[in-house]
Amino acid sequence: MEQGKQVVHEVDVVVVGAGPAGCTAAVYAAEAGLSTVLLEARSVPKDKICGDAMAGKCVPILRELGLLEEVVKGPHGYSTGVVFSSPKGDLVNITFNPPGAKQRTDGYVVRRKVFDEMLYRRVEKTTCERRLQFKVEGVVTENGQVVGVRGRQYGSELEEIYRAKVVIGCDGYRSIIARETGRYFRDPDHWVTALRQYWEGVQGLTEAIEVHFVDEIIPGYFWIFPLEDGKANVGIGMLEKDIKRRNVDLRELMAKAIANPLFRDRFKNAKPMERPVAWELPLGSKRRKMYGNGFMLAGDAASLIDPFTGEGVGSAMHSGKMAAQAAIEAIQAGDLSEAFLKRYDDRFWSYLGPEISLSHKLQQIGRRKWFLNWVLGKASRSPYVREQISGMLANVIPKKTLASPLFYLKVLFG
């Protein structure tokens, strides 16, 4: 419907943002028979600054979407575990597949330019309408209810409105949907700034992601993630409050980490493929309300990044799927209220909340140099401690056990 210089469209579901959360939500909504539109401000393929690691929890959804084989056949690194190093140089290799694991929980490291395009092509196989280079400029509300979004195609003066029964905001850490609905909170205690730089020729890469607590950058951490063909995703991350308190330059800190004796020889003949590029990570360590009348938030827009590893793809895909499921139920029930959509928030935090809580505890450990040296030193000498850490990371140990302080006392002192 056209009104002057304004066009109005009618759909069941609007999804804003074509990253892992948005594409996942769009597929599930469209394949449930809902008229769905996916709005993305950029073009495809597009680079997304990221650590590129995909946790094992991505695998079930990739399998449901029929994409797991495509990931395996495409360019990727493989992660069967994680290598930690302490400030004093102890190395600890933790597998993701400890004794007692019912299924493998290996992950992948896939450049987001590759992975996000793969997900977008999956959306193309559905009935979902897709609009690239369409910038959403705000939400449309009526009587306190979100009833759509407004925006325009780049280069056009024509404003377009997509009226919808449900809006799902998957538009990243700068989310316009979160801002306009009062759900945007930038808390320096729960917000990380990170750098990424692609390298080729880094020596000693294995089928493990590496998280290093380098002396010069505590309470931040340094990572090396293996990619395809001997490439690596190298980066550094630190809480915003620590960056401000210490007045640090992350680029200088990353250069110091690369020059550290523990890594210097590994980078001796390596070459950077780009300048370090920065992005921001809203952590899930502080639970935020991610729903309201007629809308839900998913992925980075909902601040769901793992507080310890910085991985956000798994949470994004699960939140996208759960938001789509809640939208389907709300539309079928004819109830688009905040009270009804609360089920999305409850389900997500019931499913992934314990894991995020554990990651927050590990993040707090990572802030204390002496404790890191002690814990990782103990783990380097004790198969039992390594097995317990592996069980935590692989979710083999029951979640209620992880909530008990007695468990940690037994691991560390038993």
Coordinates of C-alpha atoms in Angstrom, one line a residue:
M1 CA 0.0 0.0 0.0
E2 CA 1.5 3.4 -1.0
Q3 CA 0.8 6.6 0.8
G4 CA 2.5 9.6 -0.8
K5 CA 6.2 9.0 -0.2
Q6 CA 5.6 6.2 2.1
V7 CA 4.9 2.5 1.4
V8 CA 3.3 0.2 3.9
H9 CA 3.8 -3.6 3.8
E10 CA 2.0 -6.2 6.0
V11 CA 3.7 -9.4 7.2
D12 CA 3.5 -11.7 10.2
V13 CA 7.1 -11.4 11.3
V14 CA 9.8 -8.8 10.7
V15 CA 13.4 -10.0 11.4
V16 CA 16.0 -7.2 11.6
G17 CA 19.6 -8.3 10.9
A18 CA 20.9 -11.1 8.8
G19 CA 23.5 -12.5 11.1
P20 CA 23.3 -16.0 12.8
A21 CA 20.4 -15.0 15.0
G22 CA 18.4 -13.3 12.3
C23 CA 18.9 -15.9 9.6
T24 CA 18.0 -18.7 12.0
A25 CA 14.9 -16.9 13.2
A26 CA 13.8 -16.2 9.6
V27 CA 14.2 -19.8 8.5
Y28 CA 12.2 -21.2 11.4
A29 CA 9.5 -18.6 11.1
A30 CA 9.1 -18.9 7.4
E31 CA 9.1 -22.7 7.4
A32 CA 6.3 -22.6 10.0
G33 CA 4.2 -20.9 7.4
L34 CA 4.5 -17.3 8.7
S35 CA 4.9 -14.5 6.2
T36 CA 8.3 -13.2 7.1
V37 CA 10.7 -10.5 5.9
L38 CA 14.4 -10.3 6.7
L39 CA 15.9 -6.8 6.6
E40 CA 19.6 -6.3 6.5
A41 CA 21.5 -3.0 6.2
R42 CA 24.5 -4.4 4.4
S43 CA 25.0 -6.6 1.4
V44 CA 25.9 -10.3 1.3
P45 CA 28.6 -11.6 1.6
K46 CA 29.7 -9.3 4.4
D47 CA 32.6 -9.5 6.9
K48 CA 31.7 -9.6 10.5
I49 CA 34.5 -8.8 12.9
C50 CA 34.5 -11.8 15.2
G51 CA 36.6 -14.5 16.8
D52 CA 34.9 -16.9 14.3
A53 CA 34.6 -19.7 16.9
M54 CA 31.4 -21.8 16.8
A55 CA 30.8 -23.8 20.0
G56 CA 29.5 -27.3 19.9
K57 CA 26.0 -26.1 20.8
C58 CA 25.7 -24.8 17.2
V59 CA 25.9 -28.3 15.8
P60 CA 22.3 -29.4 16.6
I61 CA 20.8 -26.4 14.9
L62 CA 23.1 -26.6 11.9
R63 CA 22.0 -30.2 11.6
E64 CA 18.3 -29.2 11.8
L65 CA 18.9 -26.6 9.1
G66 CA 20.7 -29.1 6.9
L67 CA 23.9 -27.0 7.0
L68 CA 26.3 -29.2 9.1
E69 CA 27.7 -31.0 6.1
E70 CA 28.1 -27.7 4.2
V71 CA 30.2 -26.4 7.2
V72 CA 32.3 -29.5 7.3
K73 CA 32.9 -29.4 3.5
G74 CA 33.6 -25.6 3.5
P75 CA 36.7 -23.7 4.7
H76 CA 37.0 -24.1 8.4
G77 CA 39.2 -24.8 11.4
Y78 CA 38.4 -27.6 13.8
S79 CA 38.3 -27.4 17.6
T80 CA 38.3 -30.5 19.6
G81 CA 39.4 -28.7 22.8
V82 CA 41.0 -25.6 24.2
V83 CA 44.6 -24.8 25.2
F84 CA 44.9 -22.4 28.2
S85 CA 48.1 -20.8 29.3
S86 CA 48.7 -19.1 32.7
P87 CA 50.6 -15.8 33.2
K88 CA 53.7 -17.7 34.3
G89 CA 53.5 -20.0 31.2
D90 CA 51.8 -23.3 32.3
L91 CA 50.0 -24.8 29.4
V92 CA 46.8 -26.9 29.9
N93 CA 45.1 -28.8 27.1
I94 CA 41.4 -29.5 27.8
T95 CA 39.4 -31.7 25.5
F96 CA 35.8 -31.0 24.7
N97 CA 35.1 -34.8 24.8
P98 CA 35.8 -36.1 28.4
P99 CA 35.0 -39.6 29.6
G100 CA 31.2 -39.9 30.1
A101 CA 30.3 -37.6 27.2
K102 CA 27.2 -39.0 25.4
Q103 CA 28.1 -37.3 22.2
R104 CA 31.0 -35.3 20.7
T105 CA 30.9 -31.6 21.3
D106 CA 33.6 -30.5 18.9
G107 CA 33.3 -27.0 17.4
Y108 CA 34.4 -25.2 14.3
V109 CA 36.2 -22.0 13.5
V110 CA 34.6 -20.5 10.4
R111 CA 35.2 -17.0 9.1
R112 CA 32.0 -15.1 9.5
K113 CA 32.1 -13.8 5.9
V114 CA 31.8 -17.5 4.9
F115 CA 29.4 -18.6 7.7
D116 CA 26.9 -15.7 7.5
E117 CA 26.6 -16.1 3.7
M118 CA 25.9 -19.8 4.2
L119 CA 23.1 -19.0 6.6
Y120 CA 21.7 -16.3 4.3
R121 CA 21.6 -18.7 1.3
R122 CA 19.6 -21.1 3.6
V123 CA 17.1 -18.3 4.1
E124 CA 16.9 -17.9 0.3
K125 CA 15.5 -21.5 0.2
T126 CA 12.4 -20.4 2.2
T127 CA 9.5 -18.2 1.4
C128 CA 11.0 -15.4 3.5
E129 CA 11.2 -12.0 1.7
R130 CA 14.7 -10.6 1.9
R131 CA 15.8 -6.9 1.7
L132 CA 19.5 -6.2 1.6
Q133 CA 20.9 -2.6 2.0
F134 CA 17.7 -1.7 3.8
K135 CA 18.3 0.4 6.8
V136 CA 15.8 0.2 9.6
E137 CA 15.5 3.6 11.3
G138 CA 13.0 2.9 14.0
V139 CA 10.1 0.9 15.4
V140 CA 6.4 1.6 14.8
T141 CA 4.4 1.5 18.0
E142 CA 0.7 1.9 18.8
N143 CA -0.6 2.1 22.4
G144 CA 2.7 0.8 23.8
Q145 CA 2.8 -2.1 21.4
V146 CA 5.5 -2.6 18.7
V147 CA 3.6 -3.2 15.5
G148 CA 6.4 -2.9 12.9
V149 CA 9.5 -1.1 11.8
R150 CA 10.2 1.8 9.4
G151 CA 13.2 2.4 7.2
R152 CA 14.4 2.9 3.7
Q153 CA 16.5 1.4 0.9
Y154 CA 19.9 3.0 0.7
G155 CA 19.8 5.8 -1.9
S156 CA 16.1 6.1 -1.7
E157 CA 14.0 8.9 -0.2
L158 CA 11.0 6.6 0.1
E159 CA 10.2 5.6 3.6
E160 CA 8.8 2.0 3.9
I161 CA 6.9 0.6 6.8
Y162 CA 6.7 -3.1 7.6
R163 CA 3.8 -3.7 9.8
A164 CA 4.1 -7.0 11.7
K165 CA 2.5 -9.0 14.4
V166 CA 6.0 -9.7 15.9
V167 CA 9.3 -7.9 15.4
I168 CA 12.5 -9.8 16.2
G169 CA 15.6 -7.6 16.6
C170 CA 18.8 -9.4 15.6
D171 CA 20.7 -6.2 14.6
G172 CA 23.8 -6.5 16.7
Y173 CA 25.3 -4.6 19.6
R174 CA 24.2 -1.3 18.2
S175 CA 20.6 -2.6 17.8
I176 CA 18.1 0.1 16.8
I177 CA 15.3 -2.2 18.0
A178 CA 16.9 -2.5 21.5
R179 CA 17.5 1.3 21.6
E180 CA 14.0 2.3 20.6
T181 CA 12.3 -0.2 23.0
G182 CA 14.4 0.8 26.0
R183 CA 16.4 -2.4 26.1
Y184 CA 19.8 -1.0 25.3
F185 CA 22.2 -0.9 28.3
R186 CA 25.9 -0.3 27.9
D187 CA 27.4 -1.5 31.2
P188 CA 31.2 -1.3 31.3
D189 CA 31.3 -4.2 33.7
H190 CA 29.6 -6.5 31.1
W191 CA 30.9 -5.1 27.8
V192 CA 34.1 -6.1 26.1
T193 CA 36.1 -4.4 23.4
A194 CA 38.1 -6.8 21.2
L195 CA 40.6 -6.8 18.3
R196 CA 40.8 -9.3 15.6
Q197 CA 43.6 -9.9 13.1
Y198 CA 43.9 -12.7 10.5
W199 CA 47.4 -14.2 10.1
E200 CA 49.0 -16.8 7.9
G201 CA 51.9 -19.0 8.8
V202 CA 51.5 -19.1 12.6
Q203 CA 53.4 -22.1 13.8
G204 CA 52.1 -24.8 16.1
L205 CA 48.4 -24.6 15.3
T206 CA 46.4 -27.7 16.3
E207 CA 42.8 -28.8 16.4
A208 CA 42.2 -26.6 19.5
I209 CA 41.4 -23.1 20.1
E210 CA 43.9 -21.2 22.3
V211 CA 43.1 -18.8 25.2
H212 CA 46.1 -17.3 26.8
F213 CA 46.3 -15.2 29.9
V214 CA 49.4 -13.2 29.1
D215 CA 51.0 -11.4 32.0
E216 CA 51.0 -8.0 30.3
I217 CA 47.3 -8.0 29.4
I218 CA 45.6 -9.4 32.6
P219 CA 42.6 -9.0 33.1
G220 CA 42.2 -9.3 29.4
Y221 CA 43.1 -12.4 27.3
F222 CA 44.8 -13.3 24.1
W223 CA 43.5 -15.9 21.6
I224 CA 44.7 -17.9 18.7
F225 CA 42.0 -19.8 16.8
P226 CA 42.9 -22.2 13.9
L227 CA 41.4 -21.5 10.5
E228 CA 41.7 -23.3 7.2
D229 CA 45.0 -23.6 5.2
G230 CA 47.2 -22.6 8.1
K231 CA 45.5 -19.3 8.7
A232 CA 44.6 -18.1 12.2
N233 CA 42.2 -15.7 13.9
V234 CA 44.4 -13.8 16.4
G235 CA 42.9 -11.4 18.9
I236 CA 42.7 -9.8 22.3
G237 CA 39.7 -8.8 24.5
M238 CA 39.2 -6.8 27.6
L239 CA 36.3 -5.5 29.7
E240 CA 35.5 -1.9 28.8
K241 CA 35.8 -0.8 32.5
D242 CA 39.4 -2.1 32.6
I243 CA 40.3 -0.4 29.3
K244 CA 39.1 2.9 30.7
R245 CA 40.7 2.4 34.2
R246 CA 44.1 1.5 32.8
N247 CA 43.9 3.8 29.7
V248 CA 45.3 1.0 27.5
D249 CA 45.7 0.8 23.8
L250 CA 44.6 -2.7 22.7
R251 CA 46.8 -2.6 19.6
E252 CA 49.9 -2.1 21.8
L253 CA 48.8 -4.9 24.1
M254 CA 48.3 -7.3 21.2
A255 CA 51.7 -6.5 19.8
K256 CA 53.2 -7.2 23.3
A257 CA 51.4 -10.5 23.4
I258 CA 52.7 -11.6 20.0
A259 CA 56.2 -10.7 21.2
N260 CA 55.8 -12.6 24.4
P261 CA 58.5 -15.4 24.7
L262 CA 55.6 -18.0 24.8
F263 CA 54.5 -17.0 21.2
R264 CA 57.4 -15.1 19.7
D265 CA 58.8 -18.1 17.7
R266 CA 55.4 -19.1 16.5
F267 CA 55.0 -15.7 14.8
K268 CA 58.6 -15.4 13.6
N269 CA 57.8 -16.3 10.0
A270 CA 54.0 -15.4 10.1
K271 CA 52.4 -12.6 8.2
P272 CA 49.4 -10.5 9.1
M273 CA 46.6 -10.5 6.5
E274 CA 45.0 -7.2 7.7
R275 CA 45.3 -4.5 10.3
P276 CA 43.8 -5.3 13.7
V277 CA 40.1 -4.4 13.6
A278 CA 38.0 -3.6 16.7
W279 CA 34.5 -4.5 17.7
E280 CA 32.4 -4.7 20.8
L281 CA 30.9 -7.6 22.7
P282 CA 27.9 -7.2 25.0
L283 CA 28.2 -10.0 27.5
G284 CA 25.5 -12.3 28.8
S285 CA 26.9 -12.0 32.3
K286 CA 24.2 -9.5 33.2
R287 CA 20.7 -10.8 32.4
R288 CA 18.8 -8.2 30.4
K289 CA 15.1 -8.2 29.5
M290 CA 14.9 -9.2 25.9
Y291 CA 11.2 -9.0 25.0
G292 CA 8.3 -6.7 25.3
N293 CA 4.9 -6.0 23.7
G294 CA 5.2 -7.3 20.1
F295 CA 9.0 -7.7 20.0
M296 CA 11.9 -9.9 21.0
L297 CA 15.7 -9.4 20.8
A298 CA 18.2 -12.1 19.9
G299 CA 21.9 -12.6 19.5
D300 CA 24.2 -9.6 20.2
A301 CA 21.1 -7.3 20.3
A302 CA 20.1 -9.2 23.4
S303 CA 23.6 -9.2 24.9
L304 CA 24.1 -12.9 24.9
I305 CA 27.9 -13.3 24.3
D306 CA 29.7 -15.9 26.4
P307 CA 31.5 -13.9 29.2
F308 CA 34.6 -16.2 29.2
T309 CA 35.3 -17.3 25.6
G310 CA 33.6 -14.3 23.8
E311 CA 31.8 -16.8 21.6
G312 CA 28.4 -15.5 20.5
V313 CA 27.3 -17.6 17.5
G314 CA 25.9 -20.5 19.5
S315 CA 23.8 -18.2 21.7
A316 CA 22.7 -16.2 18.7
M317 CA 21.4 -19.3 16.8
H318 CA 19.6 -20.7 19.8
S319 CA 18.0 -17.4 20.7
G320 CA 17.0 -16.9 17.0
K321 CA 15.3 -20.3 17.0
M322 CA 13.6 -19.8 20.3
A323 CA 12.4 -16.3 19.4
A324 CA 10.9 -17.7 16.2
Q325 CA 9.2 -20.5 18.1
A326 CA 7.7 -17.9 20.6
A327 CA 6.5 -15.8 17.7
I328 CA 4.8 -18.8 16.1
E329 CA 3.0 -19.6 19.4
A330 CA 2.0 -15.9 20.0
I331 CA 0.5 -15.5 16.5
Q332 CA -1.4 -18.8 16.8
A333 CA -2.7 -17.8 20.2
G334 CA -3.5 -14.3 19.1
D335 CA -1.6 -12.9 22.0
L336 CA 1.4 -10.6 21.2
S337 CA 1.7 -9.2 24.7
E338 CA 4.8 -8.9 26.8
A339 CA 3.4 -11.4 29.2
F340 CA 3.0 -14.0 26.5
L341 CA 6.5 -13.4 24.9
K342 CA 8.1 -13.8 28.3
R343 CA 8.2 -17.5 27.6
Y344 CA 11.0 -16.8 25.1
D345 CA 13.2 -15.2 27.8
D346 CA 12.4 -17.9 30.3
R347 CA 13.2 -20.8 27.9
F348 CA 16.5 -19.3 26.8
W349 CA 17.8 -18.6 30.3
S350 CA 16.6 -22.0 31.5
Y351 CA 18.5 -23.7 28.6
L352 CA 21.7 -21.6 28.4
G353 CA 21.6 -19.6 31.6
P354 CA 23.6 -22.1 33.7
E355 CA 26.4 -22.3 31.0
I356 CA 26.6 -18.5 30.8
S357 CA 26.7 -18.3 34.6
L358 CA 29.6 -20.8 34.7
S359 CA 31.4 -18.7 32.0
H360 CA 31.0 -15.6 34.2
K361 CA 32.6 -17.5 37.1
L362 CA 35.5 -18.5 34.9
Q363 CA 35.8 -14.9 33.7
Q364 CA 36.1 -13.7 37.3
I365 CA 38.9 -16.3 37.9
G366 CA 40.6 -14.9 34.8
R367 CA 40.8 -11.5 36.4
R368 CA 43.2 -12.7 39.2
K369 CA 46.7 -13.4 38.1
W370 CA 47.7 -15.3 41.2
F371 CA 44.5 -17.5 41.0
L372 CA 45.1 -18.2 37.3
N373 CA 48.6 -19.3 38.0
W374 CA 47.4 -21.5 40.8
V375 CA 44.4 -23.1 39.0
L376 CA 46.1 -23.7 35.7
G377 CA 49.3 -24.8 37.4
K378 CA 47.2 -27.4 39.3
A379 CA 45.4 -28.4 36.1
S380 CA 48.7 -28.9 34.3
R381 CA 49.7 -31.4 36.9
S382 CA 46.4 -33.1 37.7
P383 CA 44.5 -35.3 35.2
Y384 CA 41.5 -35.2 37.6
V385 CA 41.3 -31.4 37.5
R386 CA 41.7 -31.4 33.7
E387 CA 38.9 -33.9 33.4
Q388 CA 36.6 -31.8 35.6
I389 CA 37.2 -28.7 33.6
S390 CA 36.6 -30.6 30.5
G391 CA 33.3 -31.9 31.9
M392 CA 32.3 -28.3 32.7
L393 CA 33.0 -27.1 29.2
A394 CA 31.3 -30.1 27.6
N395 CA 28.2 -29.8 30.0
V396 CA 28.8 -33.4 31.1
I397 CA 28.7 -32.4 34.7
P398 CA 25.0 -31.7 35.8
K399 CA 24.2 -28.0 35.9
K400 CA 23.0 -28.1 39.5
T401 CA 26.4 -29.5 40.5
L402 CA 28.1 -26.5 38.8
A403 CA 26.0 -24.1 40.8
S404 CA 27.4 -25.5 44.1
P405 CA 30.6 -23.8 45.6
L406 CA 31.4 -27.2 47.1
F407 CA 32.1 -28.6 43.6
Y408 CA 34.8 -26.0 43.0
L409 CA 36.3 -26.6 46.4
K410 CA 36.5 -30.3 45.7
V411 CA 38.1 -29.8 42.3
L412 CA 40.7 -27.4 43.5
F413 CA 41.5 -28.8 47.0
G414 CA 40.3 -32.4 46.7

